[in-house]
Amino acid sequence: MQFGRAMLTHWALDPEVTYLNHGTVGVVPRRVLAAQQAIRDEMERQPSRFLLRDVSGLVGLPRREPTRMRAAAEAVARFIGARSADVVFVDNATTGINAVLRSLHLGPGDELLVTDHNYGATARVAAFVARTHGARVCTVTVPYPAFNPAGLADAIEQAIGPRTRVAVIDHITSESALLFPLAEIARRCRARGVAILVDGAHAPGVLPLDVPALGVDWYAANLHKWAHAPRSAGFLWADARRQSDLHPPVISWGLDQGFVAEFDWVGTRDPSPWLAAPEGLRFLDELGFESVRRYNHDLAWRAAGMLCARFGTTLEVDEATAGAMVTLPLPAQLGDSAADAARLRDALLFDDRIEVQIHAGHGRLWTRLSAQVYNDMSDFERLAEAVMRYADRRPG
Ligand SMILES: Cc1ncc(COP(=O)(O)O)c(C=O)c1O
């Protein structure tokens, strides 16, 4: 299949906009939107039967065939190498992380371990849970911008103390877009008796996943970023030994009836994002997951190299630590504050119609590039030209 701008026909994106921000909230392909709409149409023909019998099995005599929710969970489980009994849908990674952390029984003085690259919302959940129990959060500094995966695993291991209970670790970080050495970190946590919750928000559709093989305790992730599912489709995988006393943030009829029963019904809601998630996985499969992975990674990496050369900046990460996103330093004269980042991001969007993530940190501005099969190098060339125009107007 020929990837590049011609692939835009598969998405409803505004063709006038250069979209370099696939990772932020995902972009739903047209055929997945159509599948979701068909599910909604079917639901509205017999809403009560659809929701209470077919999707959840809450009403009626027990049935032999799996519910629609379980059938969809089965497709997701296959995609991540897991058993469907260990996989439940949640709205998003944030919800999955809330479920795990807010189910913990921590005591005063216990510790949660995070890194300074955790997604802001995740770090806030950890802080909230810690303060509720009189526990504390220990934040490990990631060796960065010169990222060193082995150094990170060492730093995490060294930060583990006698009261460390759970580590909350990204698979792919948000702003810095780094692929963490998860299996190695999990090995070291396990050896020290520390449970590990993974924030895999960006991983499905970017990395081939065998979640049970990672040696972690819980894995919360999104299907609506890179796996082409409708928003809001996330999942939570839990090791069988970690499922008792694990509750969704919203308690409903399934309380104390097991992991799947608790999460499969959290009140009346639209289940169409979850039921249409397998269509997103089929789309990815038909595009060719391996080809998509290679195209997106190569494009993001080549684009980052081209942009650094144009900006006169240096990338201090290895190609092996990049997925479909790469974060690179912007020219110094563009500033260093959150306000400078907001100004540039707004200017790119409103003046140049380029949607891209810009942030401030480590004394400068950065941009995080997302590459998807509808992008090609010409998109990143446009970004280079626009950024250089602003840099020329703000001589350092
Ligand atoms: C690493 C990471 N974790 C969690 C999230 C939150 O995702 P959601 O808002 O879908 O829960 C994001 C969103 O970008 C993220 O980058």
Short mmCIF file of C-alpha atoms and ligand atoms in Angstrom, two decimals:
data_model
loop_
_atom_site.label_atom_id
_atom_site.label_comp_id
_atom_site.label_asym_id
_atom_site.label_seq_id
_atom_site.Cartn_x
_atom_site.Cartn_y
_atom_site.Cartn_z
CA MET A 1 0.00 0.00 0.00
CA GLN A 2 1.23 3.49 -0.89
CA PHE A 3 1.27 5.62 2.27
CA GLY A 4 1.36 9.43 2.29
CA ARG A 5 -1.06 12.31 1.75
CA ALA A 6 -3.30 10.28 -0.58
CA MET A 7 -4.24 8.23 2.51
CA LEU A 8 -6.08 11.29 3.86
CA THR A 9 -9.17 10.00 2.04
CA HIS A 10 -9.51 7.45 4.84
CA TRP A 11 -9.93 10.19 7.45
CA ALA A 12 -12.26 13.18 7.75
CA LEU A 13 -9.35 15.54 8.52
CA ASP A 14 -9.52 19.05 7.04
CA PRO A 15 -7.20 18.79 4.00
CA GLU A 16 -6.19 22.45 4.53
CA VAL A 17 -4.62 21.56 7.87
CA THR A 18 -1.24 19.87 8.23
CA TYR A 19 -1.97 17.43 11.04
CA LEU A 20 1.18 16.41 12.91
CA ASN A 21 -0.52 15.64 16.20
CA HIS A 22 -2.04 12.20 15.76
CA GLY A 23 -0.80 11.12 19.19
CA THR A 24 -2.74 13.67 21.21
CA VAL A 25 -6.34 12.49 20.85
CA GLY A 26 -6.09 10.17 17.83
CA VAL A 27 -7.99 10.61 14.56
CA VAL A 28 -10.81 8.17 13.82
CA PRO A 29 -10.86 6.67 10.30
CA ARG A 30 -14.05 7.12 8.28
CA ARG A 31 -14.81 3.40 8.14
CA VAL A 32 -14.53 3.12 11.92
CA LEU A 33 -16.89 6.09 12.34
CA ALA A 34 -19.30 4.31 9.99
CA ALA A 35 -19.06 1.08 11.99
CA GLN A 36 -19.71 3.02 15.19
CA GLN A 37 -22.74 4.72 13.63
CA ALA A 38 -24.10 1.34 12.49
CA ILE A 39 -23.80 0.12 16.09
CA ARG A 40 -25.66 3.20 17.33
CA ASP A 41 -28.39 2.67 14.73
CA GLU A 42 -28.74 -0.95 15.82
CA MET A 43 -28.90 0.14 19.48
CA GLU A 44 -31.72 2.60 18.80
CA ARG A 45 -33.92 -0.07 17.24
CA GLN A 46 -34.18 -1.90 20.59
CA PRO A 47 -32.17 0.06 23.17
CA SER A 48 -33.18 -1.92 26.21
CA ARG A 49 -32.49 -5.29 24.64
CA PHE A 50 -29.24 -4.05 23.10
CA LEU A 51 -27.77 -2.57 26.28
CA LEU A 52 -29.16 -4.79 29.01
CA ARG A 53 -29.11 -8.16 27.25
CA ASP A 54 -26.84 -8.18 24.22
CA VAL A 55 -24.06 -5.90 25.45
CA SER A 56 -24.02 -6.65 29.16
CA GLY A 57 -26.12 -9.77 29.85
CA LEU A 58 -27.60 -7.95 32.89
CA VAL A 59 -31.16 -8.97 32.06
CA GLY A 60 -32.59 -12.34 31.03
CA LEU A 61 -31.55 -15.91 31.70
CA PRO A 62 -27.84 -16.73 31.45
CA ARG A 63 -26.75 -17.26 27.83
CA ARG A 64 -24.13 -19.49 26.31
CA GLU A 65 -22.75 -17.01 23.81
CA PRO A 66 -20.49 -14.17 24.95
CA THR A 67 -21.98 -10.70 25.35
CA ARG A 68 -21.19 -8.12 22.67
CA MET A 69 -18.85 -6.44 25.16
CA ARG A 70 -16.96 -9.67 25.76
CA ALA A 71 -16.72 -10.38 22.02
CA ALA A 72 -15.13 -6.94 21.52
CA ALA A 73 -12.83 -7.49 24.51
CA GLU A 74 -11.77 -10.79 22.94
CA ALA A 75 -10.58 -8.96 19.81
CA VAL A 76 -8.60 -6.49 21.92
CA ALA A 77 -7.14 -9.31 24.01
CA ARG A 78 -5.90 -11.07 20.86
CA PHE A 79 -4.28 -7.82 19.73
CA ILE A 80 -2.29 -7.53 22.98
CA GLY A 81 -1.53 -11.23 23.41
CA ALA A 82 -3.76 -11.57 26.46
CA ARG A 83 -6.71 -13.65 27.72
CA SER A 84 -10.01 -11.83 27.33
CA ALA A 85 -10.83 -12.60 30.99
CA ASP A 86 -7.96 -10.26 31.93
CA VAL A 87 -9.07 -7.35 29.70
CA VAL A 88 -11.81 -4.79 30.31
CA PHE A 89 -12.76 -1.63 28.47
CA VAL A 90 -12.42 1.76 30.11
CA ASP A 91 -13.01 5.21 28.63
CA ASN A 92 -9.33 6.03 28.41
CA ALA A 93 -5.94 5.45 30.00
CA THR A 94 -6.73 8.02 32.70
CA THR A 95 -9.72 5.95 33.82
CA GLY A 96 -7.70 2.72 33.89
CA ILE A 97 -5.01 4.37 35.99
CA ASN A 98 -7.62 5.79 38.35
CA ALA A 99 -9.16 2.34 38.75
CA VAL A 100 -5.89 0.73 39.78
CA LEU A 101 -4.48 3.46 42.00
CA ARG A 102 -7.79 4.22 43.73
CA SER A 103 -8.27 0.51 44.49
CA LEU A 104 -4.96 0.29 46.39
CA HIS A 105 -4.95 -0.14 50.15
CA LEU A 106 -2.02 2.06 51.06
CA GLY A 107 -0.94 2.89 54.59
CA PRO A 108 0.65 6.01 56.05
CA GLY A 109 4.30 6.19 54.96
CA ASP A 110 3.83 3.91 51.93
CA GLU A 111 5.30 5.16 48.65
CA LEU A 112 4.18 5.36 45.04
CA LEU A 113 7.01 5.70 42.56
CA VAL A 114 6.60 7.81 39.40
CA THR A 115 9.01 9.55 37.03
CA ASP A 116 9.22 13.22 36.12
CA HIS A 117 8.06 12.23 32.59
CA ASN A 118 4.71 10.78 33.76
CA TYR A 119 1.71 12.34 32.03
CA GLY A 120 0.44 15.25 34.15
CA ALA A 121 -2.98 13.71 34.81
CA THR A 122 -1.40 10.41 35.89
CA ALA A 123 0.95 12.19 38.28
CA ARG A 124 -2.07 13.98 39.77
CA VAL A 125 -3.92 10.70 40.34
CA ALA A 126 -0.85 9.37 42.16
CA ALA A 127 -0.65 12.56 44.27
CA PHE A 128 -4.37 12.37 45.09
CA VAL A 129 -4.23 8.71 46.12
CA ALA A 130 -1.09 9.27 48.19
CA ARG A 131 -2.59 12.18 50.11
CA THR A 132 -5.79 10.22 50.75
CA HIS A 133 -3.80 7.52 52.56
CA GLY A 134 -1.04 9.60 54.13
CA ALA A 135 1.35 7.97 51.68
CA ARG A 136 3.93 9.79 49.58
CA VAL A 137 4.99 10.01 45.94
CA CYS A 138 8.63 9.50 45.07
CA THR A 139 9.53 11.05 41.68
CA VAL A 140 12.50 9.65 39.76
CA THR A 141 14.34 12.03 37.41
CA VAL A 142 14.64 10.58 33.91
CA PRO A 143 18.12 11.09 32.40
CA TYR A 144 17.09 13.59 29.71
CA PRO A 145 17.46 15.26 27.16
CA ALA A 146 20.39 12.84 26.71
CA PHE A 147 18.12 9.85 27.28
CA ASN A 148 19.77 6.72 28.61
CA PRO A 149 17.43 3.72 29.05
CA ALA A 150 19.87 1.74 31.23
CA GLY A 151 20.40 4.82 33.41
CA LEU A 152 16.63 5.12 33.83
CA ALA A 153 16.29 1.48 34.95
CA ASP A 154 19.14 2.06 37.45
CA ALA A 155 17.56 5.28 38.75
CA ILE A 156 14.21 3.55 39.29
CA GLU A 157 15.83 0.63 41.09
CA GLN A 158 17.84 2.97 43.31
CA ALA A 159 14.70 4.91 44.23
CA ILE A 160 12.93 1.79 45.53
CA GLY A 161 12.80 1.82 49.31
CA PRO A 162 11.31 -0.44 51.98
CA ARG A 163 7.93 1.34 51.74
CA THR A 164 7.67 1.46 47.90
CA ARG A 165 4.46 -0.34 46.98
CA VAL A 166 3.68 0.48 43.35
CA ALA A 167 5.61 2.05 40.44
CA VAL A 168 3.61 3.90 37.77
CA ILE A 169 5.71 3.79 34.62
CA ASP A 170 5.07 4.91 31.03
CA HIS A 171 5.55 2.63 28.09
CA ILE A 172 5.92 5.63 25.73
CA THR A 173 6.14 9.01 27.45
CA SER A 174 3.88 11.87 26.53
CA GLU A 175 5.85 15.09 25.90
CA SER A 176 9.26 13.50 25.43
CA ALA A 177 7.91 10.55 23.34
CA LEU A 178 10.47 8.12 24.76
CA LEU A 179 10.12 4.36 24.66
CA PHE A 180 11.01 3.15 28.15
CA PRO A 181 12.77 -0.23 28.73
CA LEU A 182 9.65 -1.59 30.37
CA ALA A 183 10.50 -5.29 30.65
CA GLU A 184 13.81 -4.42 32.34
CA ILE A 185 12.17 -1.94 34.71
CA ALA A 186 9.48 -4.52 35.53
CA ARG A 187 12.14 -7.17 36.22
CA ARG A 188 13.87 -4.90 38.71
CA CYS A 189 10.62 -3.82 40.39
CA ARG A 190 9.49 -7.43 40.73
CA ALA A 191 12.81 -8.45 42.25
CA ARG A 192 12.22 -5.79 44.93
CA GLY A 193 8.58 -6.75 45.52
CA VAL A 194 7.17 -3.59 43.92
CA ALA A 195 4.04 -3.87 41.77
CA ILE A 196 4.11 -2.05 38.44
CA LEU A 197 1.27 -0.19 36.75
CA VAL A 198 2.01 0.74 33.15
CA ASP A 199 0.65 3.83 31.44
CA GLY A 200 0.55 2.49 27.88
CA ALA A 201 -1.53 5.35 26.47
CA HIS A 202 0.53 5.62 23.26
CA ALA A 203 1.63 2.02 22.77
CA PRO A 204 -1.25 0.08 21.08
CA GLY A 205 -0.88 0.52 17.33
CA VAL A 206 2.72 1.75 17.71
CA LEU A 207 4.43 -1.25 19.32
CA PRO A 208 3.67 -4.95 18.88
CA LEU A 209 2.27 -5.86 22.28
CA ASP A 210 2.51 -9.03 24.31
CA VAL A 211 1.29 -7.51 27.56
CA PRO A 212 1.43 -10.64 29.75
CA ALA A 213 5.07 -11.18 28.71
CA LEU A 214 6.11 -7.77 30.03
CA GLY A 215 6.01 -9.01 33.60
CA VAL A 216 3.90 -6.13 34.86
CA ASP A 217 0.87 -6.13 37.15
CA TRP A 218 -1.52 -3.77 35.36
CA TYR A 219 -1.48 -2.17 31.92
CA ALA A 220 -3.79 0.76 31.12
CA ALA A 221 -3.88 2.06 27.54
CA ASN A 222 -5.77 3.78 24.78
CA LEU A 223 -7.07 2.33 21.54
CA HIS A 224 -8.23 5.75 20.32
CA LYS A 225 -4.76 7.20 19.81
CA TRP A 226 -2.91 4.82 17.44
CA ALA A 227 -5.17 1.75 17.15
CA HIS A 228 -7.86 3.61 15.16
CA ALA A 229 -10.70 3.05 17.62
CA PRO A 230 -13.35 5.71 18.21
CA ARG A 231 -12.96 7.92 21.25
CA SER A 232 -13.37 6.93 24.09
CA ALA A 233 -11.88 3.46 23.89
CA GLY A 234 -9.25 2.46 26.40
CA PHE A 235 -8.55 -0.85 28.08
CA LEU A 236 -7.21 -2.12 31.36
CA TRP A 237 -5.33 -5.41 31.55
CA ALA A 238 -4.76 -6.89 34.99
CA ASP A 239 -2.72 -9.93 35.90
CA ALA A 240 -5.06 -12.61 37.28
CA ARG A 241 -3.45 -12.24 40.73
CA ARG A 242 -4.24 -8.51 40.76
CA GLN A 243 -7.93 -8.64 39.93
CA SER A 244 -9.51 -9.19 43.31
CA ASP A 245 -10.35 -5.89 44.98
CA LEU A 246 -9.72 -3.98 41.73
CA HIS A 247 -12.70 -1.68 41.13
CA PRO A 248 -13.71 0.77 38.41
CA PRO A 249 -13.88 4.41 39.52
CA VAL A 250 -17.67 4.13 39.10
CA ILE A 251 -19.17 1.33 41.23
CA SER A 252 -22.28 -0.32 39.84
CA TRP A 253 -24.16 -3.63 39.75
CA GLY A 254 -21.09 -5.79 39.34
CA LEU A 255 -19.57 -4.97 42.74
CA ASP A 256 -17.77 -8.03 44.14
CA GLN A 257 -18.81 -10.19 41.18
CA GLY A 258 -15.35 -10.27 39.64
CA PHE A 259 -13.12 -8.10 37.50
CA VAL A 260 -15.07 -8.44 34.24
CA ALA A 261 -18.52 -8.01 35.82
CA GLU A 262 -17.41 -4.89 37.69
CA PHE A 263 -16.04 -3.12 34.62
CA ASP A 264 -18.43 -4.37 31.91
CA TRP A 265 -21.32 -2.38 33.36
CA VAL A 266 -20.61 1.03 34.89
CA GLY A 267 -24.07 2.49 34.39
CA THR A 268 -26.01 3.34 31.25
CA ARG A 269 -23.65 4.73 28.64
CA ASP A 270 -22.92 4.54 24.93
CA PRO A 271 -20.83 1.38 24.40
CA SER A 272 -20.31 2.05 20.69
CA PRO A 273 -16.64 3.19 21.00
CA TRP A 274 -15.80 -0.13 22.63
CA LEU A 275 -17.89 -2.26 20.30
CA ALA A 276 -16.40 -0.51 17.24
CA ALA A 277 -12.80 -0.84 18.52
CA PRO A 278 -12.34 -4.19 16.68
CA GLU A 279 -13.09 -2.36 13.41
CA GLY A 280 -10.13 -0.07 14.14
CA LEU A 281 -7.93 -3.11 14.70
CA ARG A 282 -9.19 -4.64 11.42
CA PHE A 283 -8.31 -1.40 9.60
CA LEU A 284 -4.81 -1.51 11.05
CA ASP A 285 -4.49 -5.16 10.10
CA GLU A 286 -5.59 -4.47 6.52
CA LEU A 287 -3.15 -1.58 6.20
CA GLY A 288 -0.50 -4.01 7.49
CA PHE A 289 0.54 -3.34 11.08
CA GLU A 290 4.23 -3.94 10.37
CA SER A 291 4.23 -1.64 7.31
CA VAL A 292 2.40 1.06 9.27
CA ARG A 293 4.84 0.76 12.15
CA ARG A 294 7.85 0.99 9.87
CA TYR A 295 6.44 3.88 7.83
CA ASN A 296 5.43 5.95 10.86
CA HIS A 297 8.66 5.35 12.72
CA ASP A 298 10.90 6.04 9.71
CA LEU A 299 8.97 9.17 8.79
CA ALA A 300 9.03 10.59 12.35
CA TRP A 301 12.74 9.83 12.67
CA ARG A 302 13.74 11.24 9.26
CA ALA A 303 11.57 14.31 9.83
CA ALA A 304 13.21 14.90 13.23
CA GLY A 305 16.66 14.70 11.63
CA MET A 306 15.67 17.10 8.85
CA LEU A 307 14.14 19.59 11.31
CA CYS A 308 17.13 19.50 13.67
CA ALA A 309 19.41 20.23 10.70
CA ARG A 310 17.21 23.17 9.69
CA PHE A 311 16.96 24.48 13.26
CA GLY A 312 20.62 23.97 14.12
CA THR A 313 19.61 21.84 17.12
CA THR A 314 20.64 18.36 18.25
CA LEU A 315 18.61 15.26 19.00
CA GLU A 316 20.06 13.42 21.99
CA VAL A 317 17.99 10.24 21.82
CA ASP A 318 18.66 6.97 20.00
CA GLU A 319 16.45 5.82 17.17
CA ALA A 320 15.68 2.67 19.17
CA THR A 321 13.90 4.78 21.80
CA ALA A 322 11.45 6.29 19.29
CA GLY A 323 8.10 4.94 18.12
CA ALA A 324 5.83 6.97 15.82
CA MET A 325 6.59 10.24 17.66
CA VAL A 326 9.85 12.12 18.12
CA THR A 327 10.43 15.18 20.31
CA LEU A 328 13.15 17.61 19.23
CA PRO A 329 14.53 20.96 20.38
CA LEU A 330 13.38 24.15 18.64
CA PRO A 331 15.66 27.12 17.86
CA ALA A 332 16.72 28.87 21.07
CA GLN A 333 15.46 32.31 19.98
CA LEU A 334 11.84 31.05 20.10
CA GLY A 335 11.96 31.32 23.89
CA ASP A 336 11.77 29.00 26.86
CA SER A 337 8.51 29.58 28.73
CA ALA A 338 5.07 27.98 28.65
CA ALA A 339 3.76 31.29 27.25
CA ASP A 340 6.34 31.16 24.43
CA ALA A 341 5.21 27.60 23.67
CA ALA A 342 1.54 28.61 23.64
CA ARG A 343 2.30 31.60 21.38
CA LEU A 344 4.16 29.45 18.85
CA ARG A 345 1.57 26.68 18.92
CA ASP A 346 -1.23 29.18 18.32
CA ALA A 347 0.68 30.93 15.53
CA LEU A 348 1.38 27.63 13.75
CA LEU A 349 -2.27 26.61 14.01
CA PHE A 350 -4.00 29.89 13.23
CA ASP A 351 -1.53 31.44 10.75
CA ASP A 352 -0.07 28.34 9.09
CA ARG A 353 -2.73 25.71 9.73
CA ILE A 354 -0.22 23.32 11.24
CA GLU A 355 -1.39 21.32 14.27
CA VAL A 356 1.61 20.15 16.26
CA GLN A 357 2.49 19.71 19.93
CA ILE A 358 4.83 22.39 21.34
CA HIS A 359 6.03 22.53 24.93
CA ALA A 360 8.62 24.22 27.15
CA GLY A 361 11.16 22.43 29.34
CA HIS A 362 14.86 22.12 30.16
CA GLY A 363 15.39 25.79 29.32
CA ARG A 364 13.92 25.84 25.81
CA LEU A 365 10.98 24.96 23.53
CA TRP A 366 10.39 21.54 22.00
CA THR A 367 8.08 20.09 19.40
CA ARG A 368 6.70 16.56 19.44
CA LEU A 369 6.14 15.19 15.94
CA SER A 370 3.55 12.49 15.32
CA ALA A 371 3.78 10.58 12.04
CA GLN A 372 0.80 8.68 10.66
CA VAL A 373 0.31 7.03 7.27
CA TYR A 374 -1.50 10.13 5.95
CA ASN A 375 1.66 12.25 6.49
CA ASP A 376 4.74 12.53 4.33
CA MET A 377 7.93 14.62 4.40
CA SER A 378 6.22 17.58 2.71
CA ASP A 379 4.14 18.06 5.90
CA PHE A 380 7.29 18.35 8.00
CA GLU A 381 8.91 20.64 5.39
CA ARG A 382 5.98 23.01 5.91
CA LEU A 383 6.59 22.91 9.64
CA ALA A 384 10.31 23.65 9.13
CA GLU A 385 9.54 26.68 6.96
CA ALA A 386 6.89 28.06 9.32
CA VAL A 387 9.08 27.66 12.42
CA MET A 388 12.05 29.31 10.69
CA ARG A 389 9.86 32.28 9.72
CA TYR A 390 9.02 32.80 13.41
CA ALA A 391 12.63 32.27 14.46
CA ASP A 392 13.79 34.89 11.91
CA ARG A 393 11.30 37.37 13.38
CA ARG A 394 12.64 36.75 16.89
CA PRO A 395 16.42 36.93 16.51
CA GLY A 396 18.08 35.55 19.66
C1 LIG B 1 1.48 8.99 28.46
C2 LIG B 1 0.04 9.39 28.52
N1 LIG B 1 -0.74 8.88 29.49
C3 LIG B 1 -2.04 9.15 29.57
C4 LIG B 1 -2.64 9.98 28.66
C5 LIG B 1 -4.10 10.28 28.83
O1 LIG B 1 -4.85 9.76 27.81
P1 LIG B 1 -6.43 9.90 27.94
O2 LIG B 1 -6.71 11.37 28.03
O3 LIG B 1 -6.97 9.28 26.71
O4 LIG B 1 -6.81 9.20 29.19
C6 LIG B 1 -1.89 10.56 27.65
C7 LIG B 1 -2.53 11.47 26.67
O5 LIG B 1 -1.93 12.02 25.80
C8 LIG B 1 -0.51 10.26 27.58
O6 LIG B 1 0.27 10.81 26.64
#
